[in-house]
Short mmCIF file of C-alpha atoms in Angstrom, two decimals:
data_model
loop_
_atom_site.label_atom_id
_atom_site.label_comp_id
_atom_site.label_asym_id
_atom_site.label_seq_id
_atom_site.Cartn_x
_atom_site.Cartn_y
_atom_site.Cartn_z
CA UNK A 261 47.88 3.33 9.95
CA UNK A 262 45.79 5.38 8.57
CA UNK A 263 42.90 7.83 9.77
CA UNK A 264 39.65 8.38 8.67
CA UNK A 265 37.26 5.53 7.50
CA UNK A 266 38.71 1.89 7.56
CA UNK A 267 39.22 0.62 3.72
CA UNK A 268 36.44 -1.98 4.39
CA UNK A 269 33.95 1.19 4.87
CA UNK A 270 35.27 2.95 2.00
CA UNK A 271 34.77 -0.67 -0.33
CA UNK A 272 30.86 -0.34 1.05
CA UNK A 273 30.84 3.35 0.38
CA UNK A 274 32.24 2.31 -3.42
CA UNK A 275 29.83 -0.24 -3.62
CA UNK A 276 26.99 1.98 -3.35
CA UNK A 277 28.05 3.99 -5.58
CA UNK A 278 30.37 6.52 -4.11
CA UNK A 279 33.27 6.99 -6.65
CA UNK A 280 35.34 9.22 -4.34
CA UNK A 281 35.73 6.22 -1.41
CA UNK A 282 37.16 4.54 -4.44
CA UNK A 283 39.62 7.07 -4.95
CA UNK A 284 40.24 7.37 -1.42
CA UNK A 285 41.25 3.30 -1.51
CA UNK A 286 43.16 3.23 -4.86
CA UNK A 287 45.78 6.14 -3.05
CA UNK A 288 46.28 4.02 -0.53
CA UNK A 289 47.16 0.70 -2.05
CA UNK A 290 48.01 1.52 -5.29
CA UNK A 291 51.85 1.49 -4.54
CA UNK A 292 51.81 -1.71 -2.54
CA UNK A 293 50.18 -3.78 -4.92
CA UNK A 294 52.10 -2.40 -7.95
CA UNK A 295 55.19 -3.04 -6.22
CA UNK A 296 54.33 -6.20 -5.17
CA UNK A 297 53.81 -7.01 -8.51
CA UNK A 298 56.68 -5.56 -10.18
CA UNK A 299 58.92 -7.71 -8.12
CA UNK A 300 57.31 -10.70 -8.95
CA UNK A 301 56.64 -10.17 -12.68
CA UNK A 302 60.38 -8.93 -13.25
CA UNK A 303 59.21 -6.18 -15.80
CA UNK A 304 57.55 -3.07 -15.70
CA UNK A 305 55.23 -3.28 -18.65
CA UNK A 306 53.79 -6.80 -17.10
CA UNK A 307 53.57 -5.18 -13.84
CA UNK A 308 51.20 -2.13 -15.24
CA UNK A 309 49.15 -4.81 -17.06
CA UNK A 310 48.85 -6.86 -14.24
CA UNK A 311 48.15 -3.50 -12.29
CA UNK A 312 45.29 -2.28 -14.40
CA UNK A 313 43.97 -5.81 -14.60
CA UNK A 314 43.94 -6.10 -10.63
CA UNK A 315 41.72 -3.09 -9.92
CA UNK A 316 39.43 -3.46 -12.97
CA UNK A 317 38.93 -6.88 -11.42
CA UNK A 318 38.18 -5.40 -8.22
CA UNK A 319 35.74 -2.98 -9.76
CA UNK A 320 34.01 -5.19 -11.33
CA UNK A 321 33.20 -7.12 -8.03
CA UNK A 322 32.64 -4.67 -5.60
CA UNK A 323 28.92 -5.56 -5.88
CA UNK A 324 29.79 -9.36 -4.09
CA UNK A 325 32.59 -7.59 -1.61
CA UNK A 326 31.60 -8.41 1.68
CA UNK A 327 33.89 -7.53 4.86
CA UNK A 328 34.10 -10.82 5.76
CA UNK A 329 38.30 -10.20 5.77
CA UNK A 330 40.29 -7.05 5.71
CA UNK A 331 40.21 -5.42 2.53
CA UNK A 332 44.08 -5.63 1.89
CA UNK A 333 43.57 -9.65 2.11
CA UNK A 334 41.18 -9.08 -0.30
CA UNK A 335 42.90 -7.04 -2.76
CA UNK A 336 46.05 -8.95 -2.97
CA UNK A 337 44.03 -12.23 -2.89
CA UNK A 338 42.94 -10.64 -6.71
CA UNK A 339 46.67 -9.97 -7.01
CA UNK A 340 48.22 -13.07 -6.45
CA UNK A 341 45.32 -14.63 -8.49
CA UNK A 342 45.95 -12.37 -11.32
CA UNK A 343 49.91 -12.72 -11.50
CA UNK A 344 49.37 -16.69 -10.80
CA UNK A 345 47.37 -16.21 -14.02
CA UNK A 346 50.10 -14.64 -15.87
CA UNK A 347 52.86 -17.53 -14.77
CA UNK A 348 50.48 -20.00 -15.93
CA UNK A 349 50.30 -18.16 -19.12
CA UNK A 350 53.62 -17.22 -19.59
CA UNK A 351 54.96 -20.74 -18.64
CA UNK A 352 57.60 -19.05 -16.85
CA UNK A 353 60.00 -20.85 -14.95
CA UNK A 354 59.36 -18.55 -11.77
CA UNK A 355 55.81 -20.78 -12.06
CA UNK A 356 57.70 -24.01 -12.18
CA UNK A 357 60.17 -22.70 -9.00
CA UNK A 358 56.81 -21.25 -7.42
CA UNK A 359 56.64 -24.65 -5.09
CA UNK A 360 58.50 -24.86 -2.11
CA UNK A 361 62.25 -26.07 -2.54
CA UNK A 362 63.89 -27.32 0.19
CA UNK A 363 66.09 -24.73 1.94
CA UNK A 364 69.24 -27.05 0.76
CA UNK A 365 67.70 -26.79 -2.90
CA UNK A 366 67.49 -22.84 -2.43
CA UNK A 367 70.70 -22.06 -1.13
CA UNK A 368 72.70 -24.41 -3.32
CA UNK A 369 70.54 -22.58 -6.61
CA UNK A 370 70.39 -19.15 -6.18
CA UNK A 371 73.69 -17.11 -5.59
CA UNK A 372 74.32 -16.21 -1.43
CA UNK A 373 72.50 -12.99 -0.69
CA UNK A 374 75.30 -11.93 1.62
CA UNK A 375 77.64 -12.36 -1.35
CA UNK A 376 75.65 -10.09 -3.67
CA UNK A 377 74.71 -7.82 -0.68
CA UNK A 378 78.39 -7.48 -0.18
CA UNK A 379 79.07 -6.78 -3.95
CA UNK A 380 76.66 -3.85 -4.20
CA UNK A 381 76.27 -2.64 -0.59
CA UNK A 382 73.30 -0.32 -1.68
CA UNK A 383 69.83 -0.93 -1.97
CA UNK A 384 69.84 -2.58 -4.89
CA UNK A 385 71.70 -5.09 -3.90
CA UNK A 386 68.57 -5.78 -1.47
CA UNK A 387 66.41 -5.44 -4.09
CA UNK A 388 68.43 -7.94 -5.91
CA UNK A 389 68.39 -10.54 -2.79
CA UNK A 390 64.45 -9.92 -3.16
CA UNK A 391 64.90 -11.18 -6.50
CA UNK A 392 67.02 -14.19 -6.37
CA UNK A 393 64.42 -15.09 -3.54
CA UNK A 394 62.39 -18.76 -4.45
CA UNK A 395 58.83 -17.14 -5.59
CA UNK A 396 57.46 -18.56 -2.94
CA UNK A 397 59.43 -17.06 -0.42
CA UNK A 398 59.56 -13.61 -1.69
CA UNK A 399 55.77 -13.80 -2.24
CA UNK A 400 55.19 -13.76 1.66
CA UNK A 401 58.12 -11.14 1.86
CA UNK A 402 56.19 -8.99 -0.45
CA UNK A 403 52.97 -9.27 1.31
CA UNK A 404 54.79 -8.95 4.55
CA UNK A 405 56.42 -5.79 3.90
CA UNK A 406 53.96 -4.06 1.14
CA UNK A 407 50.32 -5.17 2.17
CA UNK A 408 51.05 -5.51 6.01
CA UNK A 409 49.56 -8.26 6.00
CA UNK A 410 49.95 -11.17 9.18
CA UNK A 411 50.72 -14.55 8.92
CA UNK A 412 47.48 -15.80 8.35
CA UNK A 413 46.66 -13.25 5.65
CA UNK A 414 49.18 -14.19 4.16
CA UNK A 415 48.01 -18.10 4.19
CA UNK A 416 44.94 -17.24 3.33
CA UNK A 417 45.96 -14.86 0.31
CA UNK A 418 48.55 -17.33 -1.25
CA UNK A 419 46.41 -20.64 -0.63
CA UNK A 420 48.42 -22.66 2.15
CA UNK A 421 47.97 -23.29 5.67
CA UNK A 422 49.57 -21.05 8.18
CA UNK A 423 52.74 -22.76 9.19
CA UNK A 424 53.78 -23.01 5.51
CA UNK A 425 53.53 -19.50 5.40
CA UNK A 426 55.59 -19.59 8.54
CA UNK A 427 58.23 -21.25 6.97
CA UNK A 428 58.37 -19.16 3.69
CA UNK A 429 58.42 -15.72 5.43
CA UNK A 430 61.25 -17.37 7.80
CA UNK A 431 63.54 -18.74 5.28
CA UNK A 432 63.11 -15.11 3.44
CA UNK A 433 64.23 -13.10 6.15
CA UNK A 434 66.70 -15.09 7.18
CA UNK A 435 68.54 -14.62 3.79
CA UNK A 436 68.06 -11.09 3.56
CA UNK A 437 69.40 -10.69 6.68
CA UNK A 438 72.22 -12.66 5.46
CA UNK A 439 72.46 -9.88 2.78
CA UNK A 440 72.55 -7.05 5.53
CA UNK A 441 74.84 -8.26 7.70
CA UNK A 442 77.49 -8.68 5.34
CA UNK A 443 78.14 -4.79 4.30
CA UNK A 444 78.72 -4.62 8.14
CA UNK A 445 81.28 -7.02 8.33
CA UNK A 446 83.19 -5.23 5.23
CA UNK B 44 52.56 -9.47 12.97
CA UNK B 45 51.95 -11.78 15.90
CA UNK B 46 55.40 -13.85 15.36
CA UNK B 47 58.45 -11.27 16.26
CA UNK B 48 61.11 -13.49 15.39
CA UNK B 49 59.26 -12.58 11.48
CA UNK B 50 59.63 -8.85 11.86
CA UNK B 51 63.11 -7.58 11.53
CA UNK B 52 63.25 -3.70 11.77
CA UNK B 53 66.28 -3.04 10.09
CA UNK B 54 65.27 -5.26 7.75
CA UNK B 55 62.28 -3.42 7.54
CA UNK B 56 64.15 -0.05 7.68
CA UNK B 57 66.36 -1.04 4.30
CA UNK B 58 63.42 -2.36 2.18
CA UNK B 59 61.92 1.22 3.02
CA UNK B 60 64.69 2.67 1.73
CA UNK B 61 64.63 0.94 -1.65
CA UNK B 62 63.82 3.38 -4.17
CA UNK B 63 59.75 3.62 -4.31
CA UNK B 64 58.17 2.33 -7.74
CA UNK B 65 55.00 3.17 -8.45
CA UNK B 66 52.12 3.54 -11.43
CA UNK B 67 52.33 5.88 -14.01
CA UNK B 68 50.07 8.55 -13.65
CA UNK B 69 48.24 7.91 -17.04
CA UNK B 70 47.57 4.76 -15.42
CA UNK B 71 46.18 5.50 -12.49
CA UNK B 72 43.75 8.04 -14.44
CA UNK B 73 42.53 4.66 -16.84
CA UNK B 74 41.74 3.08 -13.71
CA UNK B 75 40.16 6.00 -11.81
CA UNK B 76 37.63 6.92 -14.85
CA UNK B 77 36.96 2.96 -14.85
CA UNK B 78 36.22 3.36 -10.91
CA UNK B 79 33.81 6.32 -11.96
CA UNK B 80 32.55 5.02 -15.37
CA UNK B 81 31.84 1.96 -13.16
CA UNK B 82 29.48 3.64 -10.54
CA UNK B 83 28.31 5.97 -13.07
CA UNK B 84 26.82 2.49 -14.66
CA UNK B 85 25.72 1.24 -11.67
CA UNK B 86 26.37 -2.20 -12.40
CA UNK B 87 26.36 -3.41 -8.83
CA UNK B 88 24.55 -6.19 -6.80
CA UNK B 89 20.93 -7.13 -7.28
CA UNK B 90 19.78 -5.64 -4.09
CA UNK B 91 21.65 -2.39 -4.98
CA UNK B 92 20.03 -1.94 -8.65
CA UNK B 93 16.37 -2.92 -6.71
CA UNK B 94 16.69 0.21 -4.65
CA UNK B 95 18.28 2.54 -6.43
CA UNK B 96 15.78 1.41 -9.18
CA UNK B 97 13.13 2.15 -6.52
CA UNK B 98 14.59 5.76 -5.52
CA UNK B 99 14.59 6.43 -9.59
CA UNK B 100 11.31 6.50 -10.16
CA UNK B 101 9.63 7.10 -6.89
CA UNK B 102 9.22 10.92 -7.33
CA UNK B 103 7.88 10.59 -10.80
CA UNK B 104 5.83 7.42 -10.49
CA UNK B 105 3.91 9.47 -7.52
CA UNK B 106 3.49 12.66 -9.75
CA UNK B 107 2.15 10.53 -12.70
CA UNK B 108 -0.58 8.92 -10.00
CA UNK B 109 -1.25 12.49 -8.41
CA UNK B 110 -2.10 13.79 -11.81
CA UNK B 111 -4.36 10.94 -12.83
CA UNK B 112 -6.17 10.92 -9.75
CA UNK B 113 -7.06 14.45 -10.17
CA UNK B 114 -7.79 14.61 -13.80
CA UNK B 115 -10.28 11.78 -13.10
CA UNK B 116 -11.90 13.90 -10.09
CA UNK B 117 -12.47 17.06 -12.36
CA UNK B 118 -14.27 15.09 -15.22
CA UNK B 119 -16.13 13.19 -12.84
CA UNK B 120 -17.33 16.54 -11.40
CA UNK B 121 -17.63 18.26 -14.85
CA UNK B 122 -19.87 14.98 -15.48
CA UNK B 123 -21.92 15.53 -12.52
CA UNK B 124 -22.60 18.92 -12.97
CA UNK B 125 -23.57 18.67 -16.62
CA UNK B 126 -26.64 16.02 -15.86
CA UNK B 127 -28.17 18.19 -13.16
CA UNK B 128 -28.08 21.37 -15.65
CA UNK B 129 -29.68 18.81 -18.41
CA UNK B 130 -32.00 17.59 -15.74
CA UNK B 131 -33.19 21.24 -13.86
CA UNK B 132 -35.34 22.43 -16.91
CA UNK B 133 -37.63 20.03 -17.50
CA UNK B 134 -37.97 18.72 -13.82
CA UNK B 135 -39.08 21.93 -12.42
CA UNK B 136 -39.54 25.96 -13.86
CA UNK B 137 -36.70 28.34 -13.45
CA UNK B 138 -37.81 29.76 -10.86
CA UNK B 139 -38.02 27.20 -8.72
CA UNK B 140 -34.69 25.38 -9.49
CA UNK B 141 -32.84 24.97 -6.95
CA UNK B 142 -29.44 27.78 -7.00
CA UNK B 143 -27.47 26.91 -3.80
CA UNK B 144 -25.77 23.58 -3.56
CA UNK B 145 -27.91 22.62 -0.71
CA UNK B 146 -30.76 23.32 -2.77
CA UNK B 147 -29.78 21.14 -5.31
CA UNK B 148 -29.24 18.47 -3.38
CA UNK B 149 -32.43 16.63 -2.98
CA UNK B 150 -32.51 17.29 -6.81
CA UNK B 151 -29.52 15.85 -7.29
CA UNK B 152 -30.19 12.76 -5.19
CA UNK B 153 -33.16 11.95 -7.11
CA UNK B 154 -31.60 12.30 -10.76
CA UNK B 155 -28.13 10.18 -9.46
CA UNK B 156 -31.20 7.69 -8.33
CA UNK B 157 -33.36 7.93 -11.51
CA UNK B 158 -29.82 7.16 -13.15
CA UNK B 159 -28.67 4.31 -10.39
CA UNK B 160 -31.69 2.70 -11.74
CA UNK B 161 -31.24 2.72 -15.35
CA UNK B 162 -27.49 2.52 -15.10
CA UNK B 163 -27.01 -0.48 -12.91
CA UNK B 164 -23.20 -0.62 -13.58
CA UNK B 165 -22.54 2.38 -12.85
CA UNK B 166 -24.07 1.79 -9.26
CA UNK B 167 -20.90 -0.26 -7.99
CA UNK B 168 -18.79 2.63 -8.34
CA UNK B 169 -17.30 4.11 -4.88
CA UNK B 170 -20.08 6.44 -4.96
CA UNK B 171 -21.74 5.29 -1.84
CA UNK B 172 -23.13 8.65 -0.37
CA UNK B 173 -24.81 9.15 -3.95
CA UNK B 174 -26.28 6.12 -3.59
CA UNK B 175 -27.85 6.72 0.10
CA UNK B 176 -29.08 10.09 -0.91
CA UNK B 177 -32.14 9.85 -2.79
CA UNK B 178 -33.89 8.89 0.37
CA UNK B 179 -34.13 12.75 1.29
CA UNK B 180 -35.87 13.39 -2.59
CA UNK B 181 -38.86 11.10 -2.02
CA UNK B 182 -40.61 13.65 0.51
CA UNK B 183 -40.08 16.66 -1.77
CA UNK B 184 -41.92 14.50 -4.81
CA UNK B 185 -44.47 13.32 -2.81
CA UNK B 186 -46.76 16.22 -2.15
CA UNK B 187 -47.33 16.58 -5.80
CA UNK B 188 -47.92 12.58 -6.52
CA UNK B 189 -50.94 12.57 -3.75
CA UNK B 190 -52.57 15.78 -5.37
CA UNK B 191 -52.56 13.89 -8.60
CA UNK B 192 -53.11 10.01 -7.48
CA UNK B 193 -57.17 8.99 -6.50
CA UNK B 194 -57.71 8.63 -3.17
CA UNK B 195 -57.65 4.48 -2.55
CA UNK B 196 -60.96 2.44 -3.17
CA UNK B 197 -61.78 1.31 -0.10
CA UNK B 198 -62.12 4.92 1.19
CA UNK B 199 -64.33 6.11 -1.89
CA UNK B 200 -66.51 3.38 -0.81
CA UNK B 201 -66.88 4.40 2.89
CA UNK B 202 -67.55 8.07 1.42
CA UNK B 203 -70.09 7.44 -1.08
CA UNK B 204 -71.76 5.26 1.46
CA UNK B 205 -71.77 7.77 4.18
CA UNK B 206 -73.39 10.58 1.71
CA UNK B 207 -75.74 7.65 0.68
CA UNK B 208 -76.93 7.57 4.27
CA UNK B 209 -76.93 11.21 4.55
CA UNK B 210 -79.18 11.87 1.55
CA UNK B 211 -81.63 9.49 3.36
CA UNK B 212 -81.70 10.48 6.46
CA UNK B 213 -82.53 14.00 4.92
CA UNK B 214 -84.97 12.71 2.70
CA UNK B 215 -86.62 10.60 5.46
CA UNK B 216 -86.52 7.12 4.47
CA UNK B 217 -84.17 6.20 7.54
CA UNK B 218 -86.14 6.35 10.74
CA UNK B 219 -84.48 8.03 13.06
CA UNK B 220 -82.51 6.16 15.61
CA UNK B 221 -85.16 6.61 18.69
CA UNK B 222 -88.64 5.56 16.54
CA UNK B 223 -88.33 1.99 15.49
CA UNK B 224 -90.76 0.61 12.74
CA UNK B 225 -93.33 -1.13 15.21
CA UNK B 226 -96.57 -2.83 13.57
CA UNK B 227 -99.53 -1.44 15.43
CA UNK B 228 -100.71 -4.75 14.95
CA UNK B 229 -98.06 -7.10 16.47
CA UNK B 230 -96.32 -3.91 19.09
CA UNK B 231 -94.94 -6.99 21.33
CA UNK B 232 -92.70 -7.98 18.52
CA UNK B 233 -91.00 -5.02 17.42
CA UNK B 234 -88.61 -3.93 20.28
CA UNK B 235 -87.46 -1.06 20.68
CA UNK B 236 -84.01 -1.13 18.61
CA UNK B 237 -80.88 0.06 20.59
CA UNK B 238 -79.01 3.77 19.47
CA UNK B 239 -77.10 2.67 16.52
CA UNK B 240 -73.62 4.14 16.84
CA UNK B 241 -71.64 2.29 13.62
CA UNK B 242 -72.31 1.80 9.81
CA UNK B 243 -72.63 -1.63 10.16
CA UNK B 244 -75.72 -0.78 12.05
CA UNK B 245 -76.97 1.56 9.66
CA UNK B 246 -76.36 -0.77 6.91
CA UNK B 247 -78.48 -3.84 8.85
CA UNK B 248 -81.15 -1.03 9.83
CA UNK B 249 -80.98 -0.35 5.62
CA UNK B 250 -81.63 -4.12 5.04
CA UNK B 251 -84.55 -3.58 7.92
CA UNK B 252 -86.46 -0.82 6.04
CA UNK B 253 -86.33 -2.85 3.02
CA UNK B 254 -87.84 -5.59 4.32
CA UNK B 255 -90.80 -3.70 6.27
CA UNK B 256 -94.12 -4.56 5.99
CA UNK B 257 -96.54 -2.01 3.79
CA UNK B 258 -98.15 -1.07 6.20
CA UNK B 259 -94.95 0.16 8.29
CA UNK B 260 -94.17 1.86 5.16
CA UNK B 261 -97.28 3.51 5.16
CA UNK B 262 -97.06 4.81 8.81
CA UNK B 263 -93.68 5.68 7.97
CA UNK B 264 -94.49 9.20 7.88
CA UNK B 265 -95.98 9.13 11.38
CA UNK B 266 -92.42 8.60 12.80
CA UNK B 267 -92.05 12.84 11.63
CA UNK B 268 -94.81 13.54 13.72
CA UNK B 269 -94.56 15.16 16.70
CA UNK B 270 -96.51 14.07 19.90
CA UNK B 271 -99.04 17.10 19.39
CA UNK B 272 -99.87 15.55 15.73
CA UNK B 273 -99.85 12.18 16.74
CA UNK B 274 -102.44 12.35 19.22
CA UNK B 275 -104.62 14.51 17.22
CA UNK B 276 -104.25 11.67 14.63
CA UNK B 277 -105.43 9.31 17.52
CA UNK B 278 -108.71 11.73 18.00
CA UNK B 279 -109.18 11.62 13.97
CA UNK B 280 -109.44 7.24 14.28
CA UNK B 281 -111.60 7.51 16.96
CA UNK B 282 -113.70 10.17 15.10
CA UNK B 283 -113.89 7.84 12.42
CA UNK B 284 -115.05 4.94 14.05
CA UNK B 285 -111.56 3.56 13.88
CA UNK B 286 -111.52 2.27 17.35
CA UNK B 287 -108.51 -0.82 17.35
CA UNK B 288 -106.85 1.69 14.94
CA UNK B 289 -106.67 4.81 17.06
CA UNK B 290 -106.24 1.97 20.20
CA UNK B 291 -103.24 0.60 18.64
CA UNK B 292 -101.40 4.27 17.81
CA UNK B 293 -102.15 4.84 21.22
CA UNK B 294 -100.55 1.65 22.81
CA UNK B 295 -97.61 2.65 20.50
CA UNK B 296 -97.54 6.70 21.18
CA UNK B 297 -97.59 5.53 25.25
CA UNK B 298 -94.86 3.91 24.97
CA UNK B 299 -92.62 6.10 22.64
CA UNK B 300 -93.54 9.06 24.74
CA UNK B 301 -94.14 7.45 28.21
CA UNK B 302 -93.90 10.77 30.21
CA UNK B 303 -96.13 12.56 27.23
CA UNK B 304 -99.22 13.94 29.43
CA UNK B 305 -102.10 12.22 27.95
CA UNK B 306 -105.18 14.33 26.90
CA UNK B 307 -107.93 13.58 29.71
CA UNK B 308 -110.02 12.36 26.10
CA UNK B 309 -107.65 9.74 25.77
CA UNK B 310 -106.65 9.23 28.91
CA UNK B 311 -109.70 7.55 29.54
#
């Protein structure tokens, strides 16, 4: 964790007026929340729009930002609006696979993780596991492992109740670990 | 994570590992100067733009109000001080004007009330000590207003009487006080008339002479005489064959002069 002022007390230093807590908060996040939405958006170029698009968002309401939440929730909560956004407006098919599939559905439509793991054996293999995750699934990954956020900021940041968030994050892990144990076996 | 079963640290440990993406610098710059340009703006909540509004223009909104107030102090003064030099010159000469400011205060007082009175707007002004002052200017005026003004009626009247009286007494016409106007004649019905001490009594004792008889006017100048004369008088009747006459002054000198030792011609 980090030292120093909380982000929720550098958001209220920001919002009245102090452009160096901003600074302070945008070197801190700014490589969670561009990853996070690199691997969802598939492409660089979308992911820097999307970037830009999330904090000028955020800038522009720092006047209603209240610490009701922890600022993380807060900021990806933009994120995951934004990118929804952009699926909507790309009518992607990651939008149309965004609900939940069964865990039957996923396994018999994406390729094994273990089997790519085992392929590749490097990292991007796992990065490659991320992607063939269901949207869904690797959305609570993501926030998981790049905002730190808990299960119920999760919930809360992608719209559902807790124990569907349960189940996503769950189901993710399980077949990345899939994907790690493999190399092991080989 | 309050769940372990969802946190896997070698899971964790390998998606650490995965090469590290991040912005472009250029971007990050866009959105910094945004951040800045942003608070630079201040376009933030209501409250926020109230008091930083407030902390804008405190200083110089006080300033602005400091400088008015005392602009409007030194022409009211400038004012002030104007009308008492128009007014010293022909109130009073130079010499007397007044030169200290305690001097010309009284001055002062009276002129702000000559003007209160003739400038009746100008009297609800937050000037209230002004307006209690001339009360200290109506003693240094009066002096010179009672050497000027008549004395009242009523008192001219008292005077006028009072010398009236005086010029008779000294010319005689008022008897004094101790000789009342007695009739030889009728001496049981003229009493003697009590010391008069007021000038109601003079003025009834005024009416009295007027109304006397002739021939109490003519013995009027007896009442000067002294005893000596008077009863030499008496011996001239009674020379003359003037018997009730010189009986009558008798009776009358007897009983003005009571203790008067009687001459042993009249005694008789």
């Amino acid at each position: 964790m980090s030292t120093g002022p909380s982000d929720e007390e550098l958001m209220l230093a920001y919002r009245a007026g102090e452009a160096s807590a901003f600074d302070a908060l945008y070197a801190r996040h700014r490589g969670g929340v561009f990853r996070y939405l690199r691997r969802q958006a598939g492409s660089a170029a979308v992911a820097e729009d999307l970037f830009q698009d999330v904090w000028l968002r955020l800038i522009d309401a720092r006047g209603s930002y209240e610490p009701r939440a922890r600022f993380a929730t807060w900021l990806f909560t933009i994120a995951h609006n934004r990118l929804m956004d952009h699926f909507r407006a790309r009518a992607r098919a990651a939008l149309v696979s965004y609900d939940d599939h069964p865990i039957d559905d996923v396994a018999a439509d994406t390729p094994r993780p273990d089997e790519s793991l085992a392929r590749k054996q490097d990292a991007a293999q796992l990065l490659g596991a991320i992607d063939s995750l269901p949207a869904a699934q690797r959305e609570a990954f993501l926030l998981q492992q790049e905002g730190e956020l808990s299960l119920e900021d999760i919930a809360a940041v992608t719209g559902v109740n807790r124990e569907t968030a349960k189940s996503r994050l769950r189901y993710a892990m399980a077949k990345l670990r899939a994907e790690l144990r493999e190399p092991e076996r080989t | 994570m309050s769940d372990p079963e969802l946190r896997d640290p070698r899971l964790d440990q390998a998606y650490r590992e995965l090469p590290s993406e991040e912005p472009p610098s250029e971007l990050d710059e866009r959105i910094r100067a945004a951040a800045r340009r942003a608070v630079g703006a201040r376009p933030q909540s209501l409250e926020a733009r109230e008091r930083s509004w407030a902390a804008r223009w405190r200083v110089p909104l006080s300033l602005a109000a400091s400088v008015v107030v005392v602009v409007t102090l030194t022409l009211m003064m400038q004012e002030e001080e104007r009308r008492v030099l128009d007014v010293a010159p022909a109130g009073a000469p130079a010499p007397s004007a007044p030169t200290s400011r305690e001097d010309r205060a009284p001055a002062r007082a009276a002129e702000e009330a000559k003007r209160m009175d003739t400038e009746p707007s100008r009297a609800a002004k937050p000037a209230a000590p002004r307006v209690a002052s001339p009360a200290p200017a109506e003693p240094q005026r009066a002096p010179a207003a009672d050497a000027a003004a008549p004395p009242p009626p009523q008192l001219e009247k008292l005077e006028a009487r009072q010398q009236r009286l005086e010029e008779r007494k000294a010319a005689g016409v008022l008897p004094p006080p101790t000789i009342a106007p007695a009739p030889a004649a009728k001496p049981a019905a003229s009493p003697p008339a009590a010391a008069p001490s007021g000038a109601s009594d003079s003025l009834s004792r005024e009416r009295a002479v007027g109304e006397r008889p002739a021939r109490a006017m003519r013995s009027a100048p007896q009442v000067a005489r002294s005893p000596e004369e008077w009863i030499e008088e008496i011996r001239r009747l009674k020379a003359q064959g003037r018997d009730a006459d010189a009986a009558a002054e008798l009776a009358e000198f007897r009983r003005l002069h009571p203790e008067y030792p009687l001459p042993v011609d009249l005694a008789r």
